[in-house]
Short mmCIF file of C-alpha atoms and ligand atoms in Angstrom, two decimals:
data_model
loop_
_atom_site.label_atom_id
_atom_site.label_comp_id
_atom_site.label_asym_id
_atom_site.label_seq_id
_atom_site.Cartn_x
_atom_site.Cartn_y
_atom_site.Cartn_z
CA UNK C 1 102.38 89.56 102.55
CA UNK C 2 100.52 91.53 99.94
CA UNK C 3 101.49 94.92 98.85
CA UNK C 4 100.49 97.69 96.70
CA UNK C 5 101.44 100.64 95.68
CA UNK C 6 99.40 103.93 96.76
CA UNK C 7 99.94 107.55 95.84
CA UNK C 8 98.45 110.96 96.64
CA UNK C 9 98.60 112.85 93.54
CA UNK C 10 99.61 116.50 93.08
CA UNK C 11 96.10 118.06 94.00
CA UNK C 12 95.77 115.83 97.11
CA UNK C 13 99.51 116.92 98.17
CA UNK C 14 98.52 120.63 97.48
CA UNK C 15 95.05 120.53 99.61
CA UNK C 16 96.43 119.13 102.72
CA UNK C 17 95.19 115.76 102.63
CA UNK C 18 98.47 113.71 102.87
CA UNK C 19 97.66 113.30 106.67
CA UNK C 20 94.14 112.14 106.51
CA UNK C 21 94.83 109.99 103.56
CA UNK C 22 97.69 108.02 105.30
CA UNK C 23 95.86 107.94 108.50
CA UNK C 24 93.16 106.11 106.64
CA UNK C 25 95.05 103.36 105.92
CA UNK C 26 96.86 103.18 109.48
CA UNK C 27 93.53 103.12 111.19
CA UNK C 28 92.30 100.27 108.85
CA UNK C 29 95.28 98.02 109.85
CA UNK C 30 97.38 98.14 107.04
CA UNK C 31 101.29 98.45 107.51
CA UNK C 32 103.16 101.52 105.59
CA UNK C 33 106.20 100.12 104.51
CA UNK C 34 107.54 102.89 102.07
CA UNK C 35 106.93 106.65 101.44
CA UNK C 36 108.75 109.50 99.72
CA UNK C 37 107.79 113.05 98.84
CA UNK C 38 108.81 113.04 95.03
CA UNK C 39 108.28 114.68 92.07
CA UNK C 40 107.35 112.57 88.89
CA UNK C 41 109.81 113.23 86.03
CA UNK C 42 107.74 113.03 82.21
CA UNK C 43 109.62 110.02 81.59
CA UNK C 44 108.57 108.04 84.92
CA UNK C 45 105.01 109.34 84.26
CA UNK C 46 104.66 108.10 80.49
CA UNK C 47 105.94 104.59 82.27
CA UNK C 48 103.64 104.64 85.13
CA UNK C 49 100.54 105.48 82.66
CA UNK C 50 101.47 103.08 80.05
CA UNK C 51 98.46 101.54 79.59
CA UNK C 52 96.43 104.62 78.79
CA UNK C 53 99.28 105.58 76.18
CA UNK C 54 96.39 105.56 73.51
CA UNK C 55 93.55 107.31 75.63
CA UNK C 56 92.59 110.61 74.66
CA UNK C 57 93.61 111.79 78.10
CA UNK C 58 96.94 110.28 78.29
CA UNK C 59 98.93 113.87 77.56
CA UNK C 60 96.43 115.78 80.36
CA UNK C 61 96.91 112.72 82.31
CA UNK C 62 101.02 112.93 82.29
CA UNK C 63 100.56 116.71 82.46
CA UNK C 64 98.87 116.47 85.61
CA UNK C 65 100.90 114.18 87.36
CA UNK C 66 103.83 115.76 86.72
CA UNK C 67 102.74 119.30 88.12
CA UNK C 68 103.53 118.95 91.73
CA UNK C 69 104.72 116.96 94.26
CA UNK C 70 103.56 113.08 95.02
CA UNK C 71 103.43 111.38 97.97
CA UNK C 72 104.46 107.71 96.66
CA UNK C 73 103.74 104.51 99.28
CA UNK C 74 104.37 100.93 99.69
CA UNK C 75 101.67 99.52 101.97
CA UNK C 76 101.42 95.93 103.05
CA UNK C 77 98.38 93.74 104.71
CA UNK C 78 95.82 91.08 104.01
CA UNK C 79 93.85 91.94 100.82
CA UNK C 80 95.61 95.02 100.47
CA UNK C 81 95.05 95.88 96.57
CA UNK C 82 91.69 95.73 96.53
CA UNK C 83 90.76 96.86 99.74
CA UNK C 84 92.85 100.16 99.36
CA UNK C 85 90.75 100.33 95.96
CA UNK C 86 88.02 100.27 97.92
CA UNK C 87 88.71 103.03 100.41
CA UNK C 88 89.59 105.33 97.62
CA UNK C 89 86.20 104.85 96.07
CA UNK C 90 85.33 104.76 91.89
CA UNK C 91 87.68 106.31 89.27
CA UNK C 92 85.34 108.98 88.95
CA UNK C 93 84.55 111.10 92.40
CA UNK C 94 81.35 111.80 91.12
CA UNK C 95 79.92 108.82 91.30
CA UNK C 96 82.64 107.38 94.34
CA UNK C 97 80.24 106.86 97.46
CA UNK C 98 81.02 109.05 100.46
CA UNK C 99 82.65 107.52 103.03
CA UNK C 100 85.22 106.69 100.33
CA UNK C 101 89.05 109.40 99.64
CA UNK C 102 87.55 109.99 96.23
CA UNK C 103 84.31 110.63 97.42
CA UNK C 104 84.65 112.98 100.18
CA UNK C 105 87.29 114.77 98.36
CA UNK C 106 86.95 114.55 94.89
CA UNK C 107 85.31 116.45 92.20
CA UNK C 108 86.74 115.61 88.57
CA UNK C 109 87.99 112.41 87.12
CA UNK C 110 91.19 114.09 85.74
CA UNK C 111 91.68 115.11 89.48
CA UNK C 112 91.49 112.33 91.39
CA UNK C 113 93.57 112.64 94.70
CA UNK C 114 94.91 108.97 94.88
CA UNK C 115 96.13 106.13 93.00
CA UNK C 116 96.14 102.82 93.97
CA UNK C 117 97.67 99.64 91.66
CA UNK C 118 95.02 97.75 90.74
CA UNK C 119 95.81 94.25 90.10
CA UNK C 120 99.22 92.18 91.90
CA UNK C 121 100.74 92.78 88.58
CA UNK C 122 100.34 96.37 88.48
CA UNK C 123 101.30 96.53 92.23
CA UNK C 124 104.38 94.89 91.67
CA UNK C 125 105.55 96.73 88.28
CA UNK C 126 104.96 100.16 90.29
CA UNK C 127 106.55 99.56 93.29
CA UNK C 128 109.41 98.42 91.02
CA UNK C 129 108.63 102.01 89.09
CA UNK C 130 108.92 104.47 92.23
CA UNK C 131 111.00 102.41 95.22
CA UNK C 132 114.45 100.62 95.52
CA UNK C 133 114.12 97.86 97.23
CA UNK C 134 116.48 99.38 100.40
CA UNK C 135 113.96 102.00 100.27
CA UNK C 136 111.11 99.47 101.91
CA UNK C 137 111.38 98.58 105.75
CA UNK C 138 109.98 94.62 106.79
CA UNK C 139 108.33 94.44 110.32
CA UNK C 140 108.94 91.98 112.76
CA UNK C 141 106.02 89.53 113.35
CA UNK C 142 106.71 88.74 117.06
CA UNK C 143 105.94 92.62 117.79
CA UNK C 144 102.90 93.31 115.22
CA UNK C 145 100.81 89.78 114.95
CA UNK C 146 98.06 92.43 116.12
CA UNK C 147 97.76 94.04 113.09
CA UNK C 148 98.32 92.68 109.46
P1 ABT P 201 94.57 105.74 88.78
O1 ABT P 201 94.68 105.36 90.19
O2 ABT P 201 95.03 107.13 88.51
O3 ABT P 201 95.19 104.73 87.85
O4 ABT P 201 93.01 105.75 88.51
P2 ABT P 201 92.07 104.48 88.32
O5 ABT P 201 92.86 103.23 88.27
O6 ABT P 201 90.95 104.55 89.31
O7 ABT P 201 91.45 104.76 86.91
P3 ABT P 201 92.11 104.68 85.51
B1 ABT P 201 91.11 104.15 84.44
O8 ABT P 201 93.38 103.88 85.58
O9 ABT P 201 92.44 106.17 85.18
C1 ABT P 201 93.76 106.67 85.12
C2 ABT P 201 93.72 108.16 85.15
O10 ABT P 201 93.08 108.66 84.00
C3 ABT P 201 92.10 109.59 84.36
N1 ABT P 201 90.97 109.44 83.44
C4 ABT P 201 90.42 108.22 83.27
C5 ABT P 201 90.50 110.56 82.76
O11 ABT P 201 91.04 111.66 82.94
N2 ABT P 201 89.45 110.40 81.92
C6 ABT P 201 88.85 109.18 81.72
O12 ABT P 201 87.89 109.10 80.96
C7 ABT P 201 89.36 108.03 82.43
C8 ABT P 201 88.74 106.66 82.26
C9 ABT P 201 91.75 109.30 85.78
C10 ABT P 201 93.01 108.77 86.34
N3 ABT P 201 93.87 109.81 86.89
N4 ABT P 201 93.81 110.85 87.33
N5 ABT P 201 94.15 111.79 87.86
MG1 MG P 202 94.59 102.87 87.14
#
């Protein structure tokens, strides 16, 4: 079963929108298998935004991150990655369509609201990053072949 690896960042936590973001994903079909309340330590951040080590916006983009509380989750279902990339619309919420998180609820690209991994790789090196493995539930099919 595919999984990614979704996160409310500190000015979705801090607006409220931990509820409607999650229940998103429920109504869609998709299966939460992992979620914490956490803060992000500089070190875990750095990690997490490794590839953007050389951006211009990598030191606003750790600052940031690491300036409240994150709600971190594992969710699993068919075509998970990229349909969670989906729902959370374009990068920037400017140009993210409504209908989308980013797009009814976002402003500024350095403000966001959500991540989402964006490849199988990244999913897996992130869940890795934020969640033991004991930390994850599995579901049993007999009970949930309704839903992925
Ligand atoms: P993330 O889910 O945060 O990884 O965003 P996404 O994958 O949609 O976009 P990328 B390119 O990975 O952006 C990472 C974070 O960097 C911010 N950013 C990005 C800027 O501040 N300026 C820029 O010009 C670009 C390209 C947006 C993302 N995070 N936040 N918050
Ligand atoms: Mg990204």
């Amino acid at each position: 079963m595919e999984k990614t690896f979704l996160m409310v960042k500190p000015d979705g936590v801090q607006r409220g929108l931990i509820g409607d973001i999650v229940s998103r994903f429920e109504s869609k079909g998709f299966q939460l298998v992992g979620a914490k309340l956490m803060s992000i330590s500089e070190e875990l951040a750095e990690k997490h935004y490794e590839e953007h080590k050389e951006r211009p916006f990598f030191s606003d983009l750790v600052q940031f991150i690491t300036s409240g509380p994150v709600f971190a989750m594992v969710w699993q279902g068919e075509h998970v990655i990229a349909t969670a990339r989906q729902m959370m619309g374009t990068t920037n919420p400017q140009e993210a369509a409504p209908g989308t998180i980013r797009g009814d609820y976002g402003l500024i690209v350095g403000k966001n609201i959500i991540h989402g991994s964006d490849s199988v790789q990244s999913a897996e090196r992130e869940i890795k990053l934020f969640f033991q493995e004991e930390e994850l539930v599995e579901y049993s099919k007999l009970i949930n072949n309704w839903i992925y």
